[in-house]
């Protein structure tokens, strides 16, 4: 089954603008949904389905509350949230239906502020058609999303909201990269699409992972450039792609290249393994982003959360490197 692994900063439901929500009950439920999804990755790997179940319950409660109040904007945003849950849990048919309903409602919302949410609804439809292999429809929705993100960016700029304008610009560039990937000759032949952070903090690149029966028959390309998979000496590496577990790709920090045996153009392919003191570097995922940490002593607080050297940030997940990605040419 195909999958697109999105970070919180790229999830449509977590980017919705809730400023126009005047119904307190609906607003509280939408915020609860976002918090549930944002921190769901902090669950143990074997329990990560539970947050999506909770999120779906909250999304349906928000949808019912909005419909009971005849609040169309709240209904549309709840449908975007519900569609994301359905997409993440493999129910692409219901996800597409929810996404279409959401877009048609948002399309009729007159304030320019809602072009932001309409853009996210179009982006969501593009993701769904991309996963379904409907190339023309996906390209059309990605194009629509880029146009609407441009309108939203202008709105935020006029109203002196530079952070929101910057986010729209980055989303516009990310969706454009998705569109270019899909339009490429092998754009439909993928198992996983993974956003790859750039060292300068700009919009991520697009990595296309094609899984085969073995590592030798799998492949990775980043922005259309093929990469070789060079496994690191870890016994857990064989379990990641064949079982469909979550993977991420990161650039190698300069100070870690020598110890990891990586070059300037290499990347790290990582899996959500528990912390392993034998590895020189881990990537720690927090709600604010990703950071590299040297291997150190790990301890758990009474709630079971892992702490690293007393770091106060909420930890969503640990990613352990298991392969180098090196340009094929």
Short mmCIF file of C-alpha atoms in Angstrom, two decimals:
data_model
loop_
_atom_site.label_atom_id
_atom_site.label_comp_id
_atom_site.label_asym_id
_atom_site.label_seq_id
_atom_site.Cartn_x
_atom_site.Cartn_y
_atom_site.Cartn_z
CA UNK A 1 0.00 0.00 0.00
CA UNK A 2 1.26 3.49 -0.85
CA UNK A 3 1.83 6.04 1.91
CA UNK A 4 2.88 9.67 2.29
CA UNK A 5 4.57 10.36 5.62
CA UNK A 6 3.92 13.97 6.61
CA UNK A 7 5.44 15.94 9.47
CA UNK A 8 3.10 18.14 11.56
CA UNK A 9 4.23 21.22 9.60
CA UNK A 10 2.85 19.64 6.40
CA UNK A 11 -0.41 18.10 7.65
CA UNK A 12 -3.51 19.88 6.29
CA UNK A 13 -5.50 19.42 9.50
CA UNK A 14 -2.77 20.98 11.67
CA UNK A 15 -2.44 24.05 9.42
CA UNK A 16 -6.10 25.07 9.38
CA UNK A 17 -6.82 28.67 10.34
CA UNK A 18 -9.35 28.62 13.20
CA UNK A 19 -9.57 32.39 13.68
CA UNK A 20 -13.09 32.66 12.25
CA UNK A 21 -14.56 29.96 14.49
CA UNK A 22 -17.04 31.69 16.79
CA UNK A 23 -18.77 28.54 18.06
CA UNK A 24 -16.85 27.70 21.23
CA UNK A 25 -17.86 24.02 21.29
CA UNK A 26 -16.65 23.44 17.72
CA UNK A 27 -13.46 25.43 18.28
CA UNK A 28 -12.57 23.44 21.42
CA UNK A 29 -13.09 20.15 19.60
CA UNK A 30 -10.97 21.21 16.61
CA UNK A 31 -8.16 22.29 18.93
CA UNK A 32 -8.41 19.00 20.79
CA UNK A 33 -8.16 17.16 17.47
CA UNK A 34 -5.02 19.04 16.50
CA UNK A 35 -3.37 18.39 19.85
CA UNK A 36 -4.24 14.68 19.65
CA UNK A 37 -2.69 14.35 16.19
CA UNK A 38 0.33 16.51 17.00
CA UNK A 39 1.35 14.49 20.03
CA UNK A 40 0.09 11.09 18.87
CA UNK A 41 3.59 10.08 17.80
CA UNK A 42 4.68 10.06 21.46
CA UNK A 43 2.80 6.78 21.89
CA UNK A 44 4.79 3.52 21.73
CA UNK A 45 5.02 2.19 18.17
CA UNK A 46 2.68 -0.70 18.89
CA UNK A 47 0.03 1.70 20.28
CA UNK A 48 0.18 4.44 17.65
CA UNK A 49 -3.18 3.45 16.17
CA UNK A 50 -4.93 4.58 19.37
CA UNK A 51 -4.31 8.34 18.81
CA UNK A 52 -5.95 8.10 15.38
CA UNK A 53 -8.95 6.40 16.94
CA UNK A 54 -9.22 9.21 19.49
CA UNK A 55 -8.72 11.81 16.76
CA UNK A 56 -11.51 10.31 14.65
CA UNK A 57 -13.90 10.39 17.59
CA UNK A 58 -13.12 14.07 18.22
CA UNK A 59 -13.43 14.96 14.51
CA UNK A 60 -16.86 13.32 14.33
CA UNK A 61 -17.97 15.13 17.49
CA UNK A 62 -16.85 18.44 15.94
CA UNK A 63 -18.71 17.59 12.73
CA UNK A 64 -21.92 16.76 14.61
CA UNK A 65 -21.66 19.94 16.70
CA UNK A 66 -21.13 22.10 13.60
CA UNK A 67 -24.04 20.52 11.73
CA UNK A 68 -26.34 20.86 14.75
CA UNK A 69 -25.57 24.60 14.79
CA UNK A 70 -25.79 24.91 10.98
CA UNK A 71 -22.23 26.22 11.09
CA UNK A 72 -20.89 25.50 7.61
CA UNK A 73 -17.30 26.66 8.20
CA UNK A 74 -16.99 24.43 11.25
CA UNK A 75 -18.47 21.57 9.24
CA UNK A 76 -15.87 22.01 6.48
CA UNK A 77 -12.89 22.15 8.84
CA UNK A 78 -14.17 19.11 10.73
CA UNK A 79 -14.42 17.24 7.42
CA UNK A 80 -10.80 18.12 6.58
CA UNK A 81 -9.78 16.66 9.96
CA UNK A 82 -11.90 13.55 9.46
CA UNK A 83 -10.48 13.07 5.96
CA UNK A 84 -6.94 13.13 7.33
CA UNK A 85 -7.74 10.41 9.86
CA UNK A 86 -9.33 8.30 7.15
CA UNK A 87 -6.31 8.81 4.87
CA UNK A 88 -3.84 7.88 7.61
CA UNK A 89 -5.79 4.72 8.46
CA UNK A 90 -5.99 3.55 4.84
CA UNK A 91 -9.66 4.35 4.12
CA UNK A 92 -9.05 6.34 0.97
CA UNK A 93 -12.61 6.14 -0.40
CA UNK A 94 -14.27 7.71 2.67
CA UNK A 95 -11.33 10.14 2.94
CA UNK A 96 -11.94 11.34 -0.62
CA UNK A 97 -15.66 11.82 0.05
CA UNK A 98 -14.98 13.85 3.22
CA UNK A 99 -12.33 15.91 1.42
CA UNK A 100 -14.67 16.74 -1.48
CA UNK A 101 -17.45 17.84 0.87
CA UNK A 102 -15.00 20.04 2.78
CA UNK A 103 -13.68 21.71 -0.36
CA UNK A 104 -17.12 22.45 -1.80
CA UNK A 105 -18.15 24.17 1.45
CA UNK A 106 -14.95 26.19 1.75
CA UNK A 107 -15.18 27.24 -1.88
CA UNK A 108 -18.41 29.07 -0.99
CA UNK A 109 -16.94 30.93 2.00
CA UNK A 110 -16.56 34.57 0.87
CA UNK A 111 -13.89 36.04 3.22
CA UNK A 112 -10.39 36.11 1.74
CA UNK A 113 -9.15 34.62 5.01
CA UNK A 114 -10.80 31.35 3.98
CA UNK A 115 -8.58 31.02 0.89
CA UNK A 116 -6.00 29.70 3.36
CA UNK A 117 -8.32 26.87 4.43
CA UNK A 118 -9.53 26.32 0.86
CA UNK A 119 -5.89 25.89 -0.21
CA UNK A 120 -5.38 23.25 2.48
CA UNK A 121 -8.54 21.44 1.37
CA UNK A 122 -7.26 21.40 -2.23
CA UNK A 123 -3.85 20.18 -1.04
CA UNK A 124 -5.61 17.39 0.87
CA UNK A 125 -7.47 16.36 -2.29
CA UNK A 126 -4.18 16.33 -4.19
CA UNK A 127 -2.62 14.00 -1.62
CA UNK A 128 -5.56 11.61 -1.85
CA UNK A 129 -5.59 11.44 -5.64
CA UNK A 130 -1.79 11.04 -5.55
CA UNK A 131 -2.16 8.00 -3.28
CA UNK A 132 -4.96 6.61 -5.44
CA UNK A 133 -2.82 6.89 -8.58
CA UNK A 134 -5.14 9.42 -10.23
CA UNK A 135 -2.36 11.49 -11.79
CA UNK A 136 -4.41 14.10 -13.75
CA UNK A 137 -6.69 14.79 -10.78
CA UNK A 138 -3.77 15.02 -8.35
CA UNK A 139 -1.87 17.43 -10.60
CA UNK A 140 -4.99 19.55 -11.01
CA UNK A 141 -5.58 19.77 -7.25
CA UNK A 142 -1.92 20.52 -6.55
CA UNK A 143 -2.10 23.34 -9.10
CA UNK A 144 -5.28 24.66 -7.46
CA UNK A 145 -3.67 24.49 -4.02
CA UNK A 146 -0.61 26.46 -5.21
CA UNK A 147 -2.82 29.17 -6.70
CA UNK A 148 -4.85 29.44 -3.49
CA UNK A 149 -1.77 29.44 -1.27
CA UNK A 150 -0.59 32.40 -3.37
CA UNK A 151 -3.85 34.26 -2.67
CA UNK A 152 -3.64 33.40 1.03
CA UNK A 153 -0.03 34.60 1.16
CA UNK A 154 -1.09 37.95 -0.31
CA UNK A 155 -3.88 38.22 2.29
CA UNK A 156 -1.51 37.56 5.19
CA UNK A 157 1.08 39.99 3.79
CA UNK A 158 -1.49 42.79 3.47
CA UNK A 159 -2.58 42.17 7.07
CA UNK A 160 1.01 42.24 8.35
CA UNK A 161 1.17 38.55 9.28
CA UNK A 162 4.65 37.59 7.99
CA UNK A 163 4.78 34.19 9.71
CA UNK A 164 1.54 33.04 8.08
CA UNK A 165 2.67 34.45 4.72
CA UNK A 166 5.96 32.56 5.00
CA UNK A 167 4.15 29.29 5.80
CA UNK A 168 1.95 29.71 2.74
CA UNK A 169 5.02 30.32 0.58
CA UNK A 170 6.72 27.20 1.94
CA UNK A 171 3.58 25.11 1.41
CA UNK A 172 3.31 26.47 -2.13
CA UNK A 173 6.87 25.32 -2.84
CA UNK A 174 6.32 21.94 -1.16
CA UNK A 175 3.17 21.25 -3.19
CA UNK A 176 5.01 22.31 -6.36
CA UNK A 177 7.69 19.72 -5.58
CA UNK A 178 5.04 17.05 -5.05
CA UNK A 179 3.56 18.00 -8.40
CA UNK A 180 6.95 17.77 -10.16
CA UNK A 181 7.58 14.38 -8.56
CA UNK A 182 4.21 13.07 -9.75
CA UNK A 183 4.74 14.47 -13.26
CA UNK A 184 8.13 12.74 -13.59
CA UNK A 185 8.31 9.47 -15.61
CA UNK A 186 8.30 7.26 -12.50
CA UNK A 187 6.23 9.57 -10.31
CA UNK A 188 3.46 7.05 -9.69
CA UNK A 189 5.75 4.12 -8.92
CA UNK A 190 6.39 4.64 -5.22
CA UNK A 191 5.75 2.94 -1.89
CA UNK A 192 6.52 5.91 0.34
CA UNK A 193 6.83 9.64 -0.22
CA UNK A 194 8.86 11.31 2.51
CA UNK A 195 9.57 15.03 3.01
CA UNK A 196 13.30 15.60 3.48
CA UNK A 197 14.40 18.60 5.59
CA UNK A 198 16.89 20.95 3.97
CA UNK A 199 19.91 22.23 5.91
CA UNK A 200 18.81 25.85 5.39
CA UNK A 201 15.39 25.19 6.93
CA UNK A 202 13.48 25.87 3.70
CA UNK A 203 10.64 23.81 2.23
CA UNK A 204 11.47 20.09 2.27
CA UNK A 205 12.56 18.05 -0.71
CA UNK A 206 10.54 15.04 -1.87
CA UNK A 207 11.99 11.55 -1.43
CA UNK A 208 10.39 8.72 -3.38
CA UNK A 209 10.97 5.27 -1.87
CA UNK A 210 10.20 2.15 -3.91
CA UNK A 211 10.14 -0.98 -1.79
CA UNK A 212 11.14 -4.33 -3.24
CA UNK A 213 11.26 -7.82 -1.73
CA UNK A 214 14.74 -7.07 -0.38
CA UNK A 215 16.97 -4.08 0.21
CA UNK A 216 18.89 -4.77 -2.99
CA UNK A 217 15.64 -4.43 -4.95
CA UNK A 218 14.50 -1.24 -3.18
CA UNK A 219 15.40 2.26 -4.32
CA UNK A 220 15.30 5.88 -3.19
CA UNK A 221 15.30 9.09 -5.21
CA UNK A 222 15.36 12.62 -3.78
CA UNK A 223 13.99 15.36 -6.01
CA UNK A 224 14.39 12.98 -8.94
CA UNK A 225 18.04 12.08 -8.24
CA UNK A 226 18.66 8.34 -7.58
CA UNK A 227 20.43 7.32 -4.36
CA UNK A 228 22.09 4.07 -3.31
CA UNK A 229 21.06 2.47 0.02
CA UNK A 230 24.11 1.59 2.15
CA UNK A 231 23.01 -0.26 5.28
CA UNK A 232 24.70 0.63 8.55
CA UNK A 233 25.75 -2.24 10.83
CA UNK A 234 22.51 -2.58 12.83
CA UNK A 235 20.38 -5.70 13.22
CA UNK A 236 17.14 -3.69 13.14
CA UNK A 237 17.59 -2.39 9.59
CA UNK A 238 15.91 -5.33 7.85
CA UNK A 239 12.63 -4.74 9.70
CA UNK A 240 11.84 -1.21 8.59
CA UNK A 241 10.74 -0.98 4.95
CA UNK A 242 9.46 -4.53 4.41
CA UNK A 243 7.06 -4.24 7.36
CA UNK A 244 5.87 -0.79 6.30
CA UNK A 245 7.01 0.95 9.47
CA UNK A 246 7.52 4.67 9.43
CA UNK A 247 10.79 5.93 7.90
CA UNK A 248 12.29 9.40 7.67
CA UNK A 249 15.21 10.89 5.76
CA UNK A 250 17.48 13.60 7.16
CA UNK A 251 20.61 15.45 6.01
CA UNK A 252 23.70 14.48 8.01
CA UNK A 253 24.88 17.24 10.37
CA UNK A 254 28.40 18.34 9.53
CA UNK A 255 29.80 17.31 12.91
CA UNK A 256 28.43 13.78 12.47
CA UNK A 257 29.62 13.04 8.93
CA UNK A 258 32.97 11.53 9.84
CA UNK A 259 31.55 9.26 12.53
CA UNK A 260 28.67 8.18 10.28
CA UNK A 261 30.98 7.69 7.29
CA UNK A 262 28.88 10.10 5.24
CA UNK A 263 29.71 12.65 2.58
CA UNK A 264 28.43 16.17 1.98
CA UNK A 265 25.66 15.01 -0.39
CA UNK A 266 24.66 11.94 1.63
CA UNK A 267 21.51 11.55 3.72
CA UNK A 268 20.47 9.29 6.59
CA UNK A 269 17.58 6.86 6.24
CA UNK A 270 16.14 6.42 9.73
CA UNK A 271 13.53 4.29 11.47
CA UNK A 272 11.51 4.81 14.66
CA UNK A 273 13.65 2.53 16.81
CA UNK A 274 14.09 2.87 20.57
CA UNK A 275 17.21 4.81 21.61
CA UNK A 276 20.35 2.75 21.02
CA UNK A 277 23.48 3.92 22.91
CA UNK A 278 25.69 2.15 20.33
CA UNK A 279 24.69 4.65 17.61
CA UNK A 280 26.68 7.90 17.45
CA UNK A 281 23.67 10.11 16.66
CA UNK A 282 19.89 10.05 16.97
CA UNK A 283 17.26 12.40 15.62
CA UNK A 284 14.75 13.54 18.23
CA UNK A 285 11.36 14.72 16.96
CA UNK A 286 9.56 17.42 18.96
CA UNK A 287 6.45 19.49 18.14
CA UNK A 288 8.80 22.30 17.08
CA UNK A 289 10.86 20.20 14.67
CA UNK A 290 13.77 17.77 14.57
CA UNK A 291 17.16 17.99 16.23
CA UNK A 292 20.23 15.79 16.25
CA UNK A 293 21.59 14.72 19.61
CA UNK A 294 24.77 12.79 20.38
CA UNK A 295 24.10 9.44 22.00
CA UNK A 296 23.92 9.97 25.76
CA UNK A 297 22.39 8.38 28.81
CA UNK A 298 18.66 7.81 28.49
CA UNK A 299 16.28 7.73 31.41
CA UNK A 300 12.53 7.51 31.77
CA UNK A 301 10.45 9.72 34.05
CA UNK A 302 7.59 8.20 36.10
CA UNK A 303 5.18 8.62 33.17
CA UNK A 304 7.44 6.54 30.91
CA UNK A 305 8.63 9.45 28.74
CA UNK A 306 12.27 9.24 27.70
CA UNK A 307 14.49 12.13 28.75
CA UNK A 308 17.87 12.93 27.20
CA UNK A 309 20.30 14.81 29.43
CA UNK A 310 17.44 16.65 31.09
CA UNK A 311 16.03 18.13 27.88
CA UNK A 312 12.70 19.78 28.65
CA UNK A 313 11.15 19.59 25.16
CA UNK A 314 8.30 17.17 24.62
CA UNK A 315 9.67 14.20 22.71
CA UNK A 316 7.38 12.81 20.02
CA UNK A 317 9.70 10.18 18.64
CA UNK A 318 13.25 8.97 18.24
CA UNK A 319 14.71 8.11 14.83
CA UNK A 320 17.74 5.86 14.67
CA UNK A 321 19.85 5.91 11.47
CA UNK A 322 20.03 2.52 9.76
CA UNK A 323 21.32 3.38 6.26
CA UNK A 324 23.27 5.99 4.36
CA UNK A 325 21.79 7.33 1.14
CA UNK A 326 24.52 8.18 -1.37
CA UNK A 327 24.02 9.72 -4.84
CA UNK A 328 24.16 6.99 -7.46
CA UNK A 329 26.28 9.13 -9.78
#
